[in-house]
mmCIF file of C-alpha atoms in Angstrom:
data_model
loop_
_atom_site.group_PDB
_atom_site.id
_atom_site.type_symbol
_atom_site.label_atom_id
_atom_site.label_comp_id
_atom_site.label_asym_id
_atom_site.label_seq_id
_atom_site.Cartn_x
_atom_site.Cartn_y
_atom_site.Cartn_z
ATOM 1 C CA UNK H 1 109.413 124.900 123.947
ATOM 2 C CA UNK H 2 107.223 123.253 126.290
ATOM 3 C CA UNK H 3 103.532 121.322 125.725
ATOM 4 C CA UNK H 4 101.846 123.702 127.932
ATOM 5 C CA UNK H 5 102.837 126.513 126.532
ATOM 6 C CA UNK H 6 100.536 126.158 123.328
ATOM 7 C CA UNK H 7 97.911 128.327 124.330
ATOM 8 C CA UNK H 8 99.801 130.761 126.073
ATOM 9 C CA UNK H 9 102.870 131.317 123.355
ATOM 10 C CA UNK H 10 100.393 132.314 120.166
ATOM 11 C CA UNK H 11 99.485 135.856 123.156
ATOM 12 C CA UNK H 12 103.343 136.873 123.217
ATOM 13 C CA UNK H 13 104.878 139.556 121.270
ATOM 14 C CA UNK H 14 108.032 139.042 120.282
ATOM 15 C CA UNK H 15 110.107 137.490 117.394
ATOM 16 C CA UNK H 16 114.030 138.047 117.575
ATOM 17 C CA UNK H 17 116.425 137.226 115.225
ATOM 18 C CA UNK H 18 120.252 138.053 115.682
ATOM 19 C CA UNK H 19 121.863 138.950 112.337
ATOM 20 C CA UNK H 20 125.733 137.808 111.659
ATOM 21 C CA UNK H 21 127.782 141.396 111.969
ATOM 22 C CA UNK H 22 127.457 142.598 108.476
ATOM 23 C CA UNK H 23 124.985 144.095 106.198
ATOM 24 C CA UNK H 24 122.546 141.024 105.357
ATOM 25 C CA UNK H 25 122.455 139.580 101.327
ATOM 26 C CA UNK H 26 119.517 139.859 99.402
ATOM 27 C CA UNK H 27 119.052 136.439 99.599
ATOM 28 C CA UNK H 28 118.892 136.371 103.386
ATOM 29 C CA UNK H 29 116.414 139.281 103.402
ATOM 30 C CA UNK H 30 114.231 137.275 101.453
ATOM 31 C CA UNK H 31 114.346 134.525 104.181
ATOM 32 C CA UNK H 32 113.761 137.292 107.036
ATOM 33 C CA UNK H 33 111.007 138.854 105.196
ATOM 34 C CA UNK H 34 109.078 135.499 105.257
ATOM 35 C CA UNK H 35 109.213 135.635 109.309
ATOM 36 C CA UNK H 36 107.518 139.358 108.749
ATOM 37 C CA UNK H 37 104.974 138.184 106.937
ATOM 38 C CA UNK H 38 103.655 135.597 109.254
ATOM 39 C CA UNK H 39 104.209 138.179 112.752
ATOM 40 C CA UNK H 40 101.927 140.237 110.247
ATOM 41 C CA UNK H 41 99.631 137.855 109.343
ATOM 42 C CA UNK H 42 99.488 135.933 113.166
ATOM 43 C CA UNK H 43 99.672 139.308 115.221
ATOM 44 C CA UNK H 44 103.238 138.708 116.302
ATOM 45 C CA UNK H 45 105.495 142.127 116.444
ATOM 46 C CA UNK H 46 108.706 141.812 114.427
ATOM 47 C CA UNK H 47 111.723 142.329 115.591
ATOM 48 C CA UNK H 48 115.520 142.650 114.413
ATOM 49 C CA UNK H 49 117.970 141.831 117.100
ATOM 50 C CA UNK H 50 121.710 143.026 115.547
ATOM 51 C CA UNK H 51 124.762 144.693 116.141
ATOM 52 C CA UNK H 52 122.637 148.151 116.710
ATOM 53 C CA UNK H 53 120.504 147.069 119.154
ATOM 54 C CA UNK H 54 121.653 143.290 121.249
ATOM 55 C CA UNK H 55 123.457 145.286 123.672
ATOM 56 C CA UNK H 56 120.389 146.093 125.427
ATOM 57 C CA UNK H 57 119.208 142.871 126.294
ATOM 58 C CA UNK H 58 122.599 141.396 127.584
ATOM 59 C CA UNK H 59 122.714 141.289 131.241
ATOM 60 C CA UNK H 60 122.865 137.849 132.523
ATOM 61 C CA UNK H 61 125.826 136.373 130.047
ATOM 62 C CA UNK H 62 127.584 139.493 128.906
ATOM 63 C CA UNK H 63 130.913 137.872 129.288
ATOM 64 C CA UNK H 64 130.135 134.920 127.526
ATOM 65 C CA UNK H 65 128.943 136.580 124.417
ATOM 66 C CA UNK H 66 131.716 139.242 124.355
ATOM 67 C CA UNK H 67 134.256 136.001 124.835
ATOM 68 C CA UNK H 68 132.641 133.701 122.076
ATOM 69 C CA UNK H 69 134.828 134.762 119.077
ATOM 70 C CA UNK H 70 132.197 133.185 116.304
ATOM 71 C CA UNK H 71 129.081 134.785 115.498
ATOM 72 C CA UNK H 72 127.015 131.648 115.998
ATOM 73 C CA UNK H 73 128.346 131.515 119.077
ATOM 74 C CA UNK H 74 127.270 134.729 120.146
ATOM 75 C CA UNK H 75 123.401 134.472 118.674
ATOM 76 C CA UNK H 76 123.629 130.873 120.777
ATOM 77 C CA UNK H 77 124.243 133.231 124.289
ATOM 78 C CA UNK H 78 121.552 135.900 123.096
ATOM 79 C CA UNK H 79 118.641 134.119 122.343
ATOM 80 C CA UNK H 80 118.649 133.049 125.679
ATOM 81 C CA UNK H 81 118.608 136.573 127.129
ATOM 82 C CA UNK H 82 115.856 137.260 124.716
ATOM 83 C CA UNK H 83 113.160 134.705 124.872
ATOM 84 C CA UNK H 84 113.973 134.645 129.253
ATOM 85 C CA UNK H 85 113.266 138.864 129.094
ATOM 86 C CA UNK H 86 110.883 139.132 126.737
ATOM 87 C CA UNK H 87 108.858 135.848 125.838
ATOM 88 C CA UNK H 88 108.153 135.247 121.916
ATOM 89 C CA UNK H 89 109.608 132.827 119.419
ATOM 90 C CA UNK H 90 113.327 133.414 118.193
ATOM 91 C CA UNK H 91 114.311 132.472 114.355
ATOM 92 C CA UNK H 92 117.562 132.214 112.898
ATOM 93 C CA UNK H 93 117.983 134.757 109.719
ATOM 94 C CA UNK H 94 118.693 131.646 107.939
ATOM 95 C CA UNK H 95 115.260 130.337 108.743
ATOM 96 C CA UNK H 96 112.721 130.053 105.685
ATOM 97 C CA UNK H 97 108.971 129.996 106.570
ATOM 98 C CA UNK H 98 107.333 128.076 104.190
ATOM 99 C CA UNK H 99 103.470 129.447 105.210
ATOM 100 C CA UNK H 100 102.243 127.280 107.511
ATOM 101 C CA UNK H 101 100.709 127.986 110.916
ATOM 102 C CA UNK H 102 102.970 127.071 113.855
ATOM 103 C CA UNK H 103 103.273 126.976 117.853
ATOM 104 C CA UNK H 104 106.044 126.761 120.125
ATOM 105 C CA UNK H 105 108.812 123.889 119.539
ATOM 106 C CA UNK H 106 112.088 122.632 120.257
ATOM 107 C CA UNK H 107 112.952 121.066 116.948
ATOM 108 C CA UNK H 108 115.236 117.911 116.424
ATOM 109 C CA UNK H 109 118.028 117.202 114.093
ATOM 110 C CA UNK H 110 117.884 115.176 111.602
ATOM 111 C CA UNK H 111 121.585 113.370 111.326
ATOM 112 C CA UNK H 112 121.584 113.077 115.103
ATOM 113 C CA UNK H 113 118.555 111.099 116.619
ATOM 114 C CA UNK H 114 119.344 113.195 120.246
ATOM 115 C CA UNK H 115 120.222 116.639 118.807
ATOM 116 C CA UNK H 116 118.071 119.830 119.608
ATOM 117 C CA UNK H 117 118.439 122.708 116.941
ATOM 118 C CA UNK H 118 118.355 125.582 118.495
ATOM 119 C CA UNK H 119 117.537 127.832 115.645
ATOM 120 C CA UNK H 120 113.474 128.201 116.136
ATOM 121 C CA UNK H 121 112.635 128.166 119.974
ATOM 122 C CA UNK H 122 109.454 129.529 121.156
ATOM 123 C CA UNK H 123 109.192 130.542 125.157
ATOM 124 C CA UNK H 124 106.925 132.486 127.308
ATOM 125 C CA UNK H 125 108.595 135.407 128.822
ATOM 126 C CA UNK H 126 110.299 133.942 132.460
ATOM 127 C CA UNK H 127 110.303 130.519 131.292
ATOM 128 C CA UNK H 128 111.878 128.331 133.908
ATOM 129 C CA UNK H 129 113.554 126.099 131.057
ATOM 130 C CA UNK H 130 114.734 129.250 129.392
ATOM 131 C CA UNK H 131 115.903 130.511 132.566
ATOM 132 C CA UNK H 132 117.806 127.139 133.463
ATOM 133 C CA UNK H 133 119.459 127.188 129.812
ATOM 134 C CA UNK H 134 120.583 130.562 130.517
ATOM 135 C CA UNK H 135 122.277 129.733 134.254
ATOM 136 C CA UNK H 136 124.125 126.691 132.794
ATOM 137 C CA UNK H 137 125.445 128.070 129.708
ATOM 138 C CA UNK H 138 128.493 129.993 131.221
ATOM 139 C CA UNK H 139 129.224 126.441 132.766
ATOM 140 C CA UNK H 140 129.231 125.075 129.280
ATOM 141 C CA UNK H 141 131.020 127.755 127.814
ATOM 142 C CA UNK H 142 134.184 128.089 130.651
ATOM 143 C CA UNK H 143 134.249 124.712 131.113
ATOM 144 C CA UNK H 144 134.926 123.426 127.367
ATOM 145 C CA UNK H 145 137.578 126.376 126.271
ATOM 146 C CA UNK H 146 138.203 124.653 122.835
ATOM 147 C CA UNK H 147 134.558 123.198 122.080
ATOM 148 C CA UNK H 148 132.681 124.822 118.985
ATOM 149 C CA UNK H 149 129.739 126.595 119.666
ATOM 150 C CA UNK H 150 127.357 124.174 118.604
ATOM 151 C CA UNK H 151 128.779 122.097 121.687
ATOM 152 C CA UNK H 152 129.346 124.719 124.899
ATOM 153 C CA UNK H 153 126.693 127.604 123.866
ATOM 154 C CA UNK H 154 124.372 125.607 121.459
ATOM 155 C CA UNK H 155 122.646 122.420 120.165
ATOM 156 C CA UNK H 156 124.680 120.057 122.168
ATOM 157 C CA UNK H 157 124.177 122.542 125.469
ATOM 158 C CA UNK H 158 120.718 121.715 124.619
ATOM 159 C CA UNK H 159 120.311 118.638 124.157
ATOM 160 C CA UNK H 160 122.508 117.779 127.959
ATOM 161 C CA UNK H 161 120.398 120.337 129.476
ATOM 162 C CA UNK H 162 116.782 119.625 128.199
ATOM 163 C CA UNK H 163 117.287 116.173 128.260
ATOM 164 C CA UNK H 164 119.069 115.768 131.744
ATOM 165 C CA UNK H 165 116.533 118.323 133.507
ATOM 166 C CA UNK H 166 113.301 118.268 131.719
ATOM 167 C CA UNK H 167 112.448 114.782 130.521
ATOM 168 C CA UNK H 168 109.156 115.793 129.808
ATOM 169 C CA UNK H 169 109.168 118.472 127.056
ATOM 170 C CA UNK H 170 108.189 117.398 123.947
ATOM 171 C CA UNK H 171 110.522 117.039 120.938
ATOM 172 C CA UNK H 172 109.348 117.885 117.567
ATOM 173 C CA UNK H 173 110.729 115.200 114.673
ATOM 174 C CA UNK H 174 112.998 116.723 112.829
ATOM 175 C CA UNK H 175 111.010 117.154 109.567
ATOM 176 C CA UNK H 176 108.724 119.820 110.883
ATOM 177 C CA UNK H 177 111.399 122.337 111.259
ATOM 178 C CA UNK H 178 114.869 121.033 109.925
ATOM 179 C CA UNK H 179 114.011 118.569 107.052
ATOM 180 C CA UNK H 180 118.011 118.710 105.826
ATOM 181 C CA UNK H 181 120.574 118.742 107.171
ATOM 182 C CA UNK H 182 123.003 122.061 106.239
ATOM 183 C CA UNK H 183 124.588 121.328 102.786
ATOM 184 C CA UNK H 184 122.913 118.135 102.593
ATOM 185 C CA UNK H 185 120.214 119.402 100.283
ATOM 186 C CA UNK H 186 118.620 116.355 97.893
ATOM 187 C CA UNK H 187 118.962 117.012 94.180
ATOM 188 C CA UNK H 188 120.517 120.387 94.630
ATOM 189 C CA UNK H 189 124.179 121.932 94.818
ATOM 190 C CA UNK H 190 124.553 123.114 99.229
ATOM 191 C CA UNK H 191 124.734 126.671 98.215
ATOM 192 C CA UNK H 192 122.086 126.994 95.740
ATOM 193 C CA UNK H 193 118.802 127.288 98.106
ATOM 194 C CA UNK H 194 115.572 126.748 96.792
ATOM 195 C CA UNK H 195 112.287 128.958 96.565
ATOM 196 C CA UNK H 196 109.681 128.430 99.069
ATOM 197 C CA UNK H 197 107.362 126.994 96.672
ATOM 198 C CA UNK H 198 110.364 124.862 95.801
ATOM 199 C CA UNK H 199 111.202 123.987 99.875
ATOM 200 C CA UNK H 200 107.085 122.992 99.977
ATOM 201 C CA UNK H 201 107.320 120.821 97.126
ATOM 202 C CA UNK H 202 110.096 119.165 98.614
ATOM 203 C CA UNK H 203 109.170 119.083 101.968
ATOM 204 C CA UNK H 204 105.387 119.147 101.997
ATOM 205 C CA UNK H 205 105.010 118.584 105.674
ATOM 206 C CA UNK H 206 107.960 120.739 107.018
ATOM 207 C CA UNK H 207 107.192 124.279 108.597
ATOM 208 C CA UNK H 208 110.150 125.614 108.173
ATOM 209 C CA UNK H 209 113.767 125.051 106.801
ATOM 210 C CA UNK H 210 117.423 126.127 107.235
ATOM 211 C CA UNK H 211 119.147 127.309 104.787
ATOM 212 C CA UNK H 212 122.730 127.274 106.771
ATOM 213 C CA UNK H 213 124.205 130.501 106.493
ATOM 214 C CA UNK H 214 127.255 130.428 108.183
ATOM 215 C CA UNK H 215 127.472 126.532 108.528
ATOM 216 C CA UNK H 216 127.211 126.068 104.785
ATOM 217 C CA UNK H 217 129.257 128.732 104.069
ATOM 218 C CA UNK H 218 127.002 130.514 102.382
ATOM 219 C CA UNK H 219 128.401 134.054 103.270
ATOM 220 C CA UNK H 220 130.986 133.597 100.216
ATOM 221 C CA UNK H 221 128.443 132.423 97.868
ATOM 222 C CA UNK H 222 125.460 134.518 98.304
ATOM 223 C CA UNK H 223 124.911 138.233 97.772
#
């Protein structure tokens, strides 16, 4: 998330990933199993953050994330928790790694020149910009009762807080992690997703890409 954090991020331990309240598709255990791989293959310890097990790490915005009513939402508030308690990179499930090597990143959007995704954030455990993300997001999230959660607990949160606060991070462009936007997929239908030999042929010099689970709707389309 931050430039100095190169060195130290690549000694931390943890990958989380919050899953979306039901039993994942195949397809979406193909994109997970990428992220095993490379803890595997980098020394990273996997792990699944879900329904079974998120409860344990909620302490600071409890209320928020039993109040958020979407699922994206609630992922948005625990992340946070996560990467402030126990260091690590978080992915989204809908995150494909396309087997490259990586550090630690706040991506950027591609449709919006000042929007942070949120979906791949890597933090050392204690972080002091994951800490102040954390303390301002109930603010965010009482404050704007009818916002969606890409505005009070996520992206948009983000992009007020990092860019207000910490001027001095540095902001990955958007092709390294994000090189579509969701549904916006050249070439293709939005809920057909490629391979990953596919996504490196397309995008040679992205890391990473979303798929867009829940924003593409692809909960109805994929089993």
């Amino acid at each position: 998330m931050h430039s100095d954090l190169v060195d130290r991020i690549n000694g931390l331990a943890q990958n989380a990933r919050v899953q979306h309240g039901k039993e994942a598709p195949a397809a979406v255990l193909g994109w997970m199993a990428t992220f095993r791989t490379w803890c595997a293959a980098n020394g990273f310890e996997y792990m699944l953050w879900d329904n079974n097990n998120i409860r344990s790490v909620l302490t600071e915005n409890s209320a928020v994330f039993d109040a958020e009513p979407q699922y994206c939402g609630k992922a948005d508030v625990a992340r946070l928790e996560i990467l402030y308690k126990y260091g690590g990179i978080y992915i989204d499930s809908d995150m494909v790694d396309l087997g490259k090597d990586f550090g630690p990143f706040v991506g950027q959007e591609k449709e919006n020149a000042r929007g942070l995704a949120n979906s791949v954030i890597g933090s050392s455990r204690g972080n002091l910009i994951t800490y102040t993300l954390l303390k301002l997001q109930p603010m965010f999230f009482w404050g704007c009762p009818t916002a969606h959660p890409f505005e009070r607990t996520g992206p948009l949160m983000f992009d007020h807080v990092l860019y207000s606060i910490f001027s001095h991070i540095t902001i990955f462009p958007f092709y390294v992690f994000f090189p579509f936007f969701w549904g916006h997929t050249p070439g293709q239908a939005a809920h057909k997703p490629m391979t990953v030999a596919e996504y490196n042929t397309a995008y040679p010099l992205s890391f990473t890409v979303q798929c867009g689970y829940s924003t593409n709707n692809l909960e109805t389309t994929l089993v």
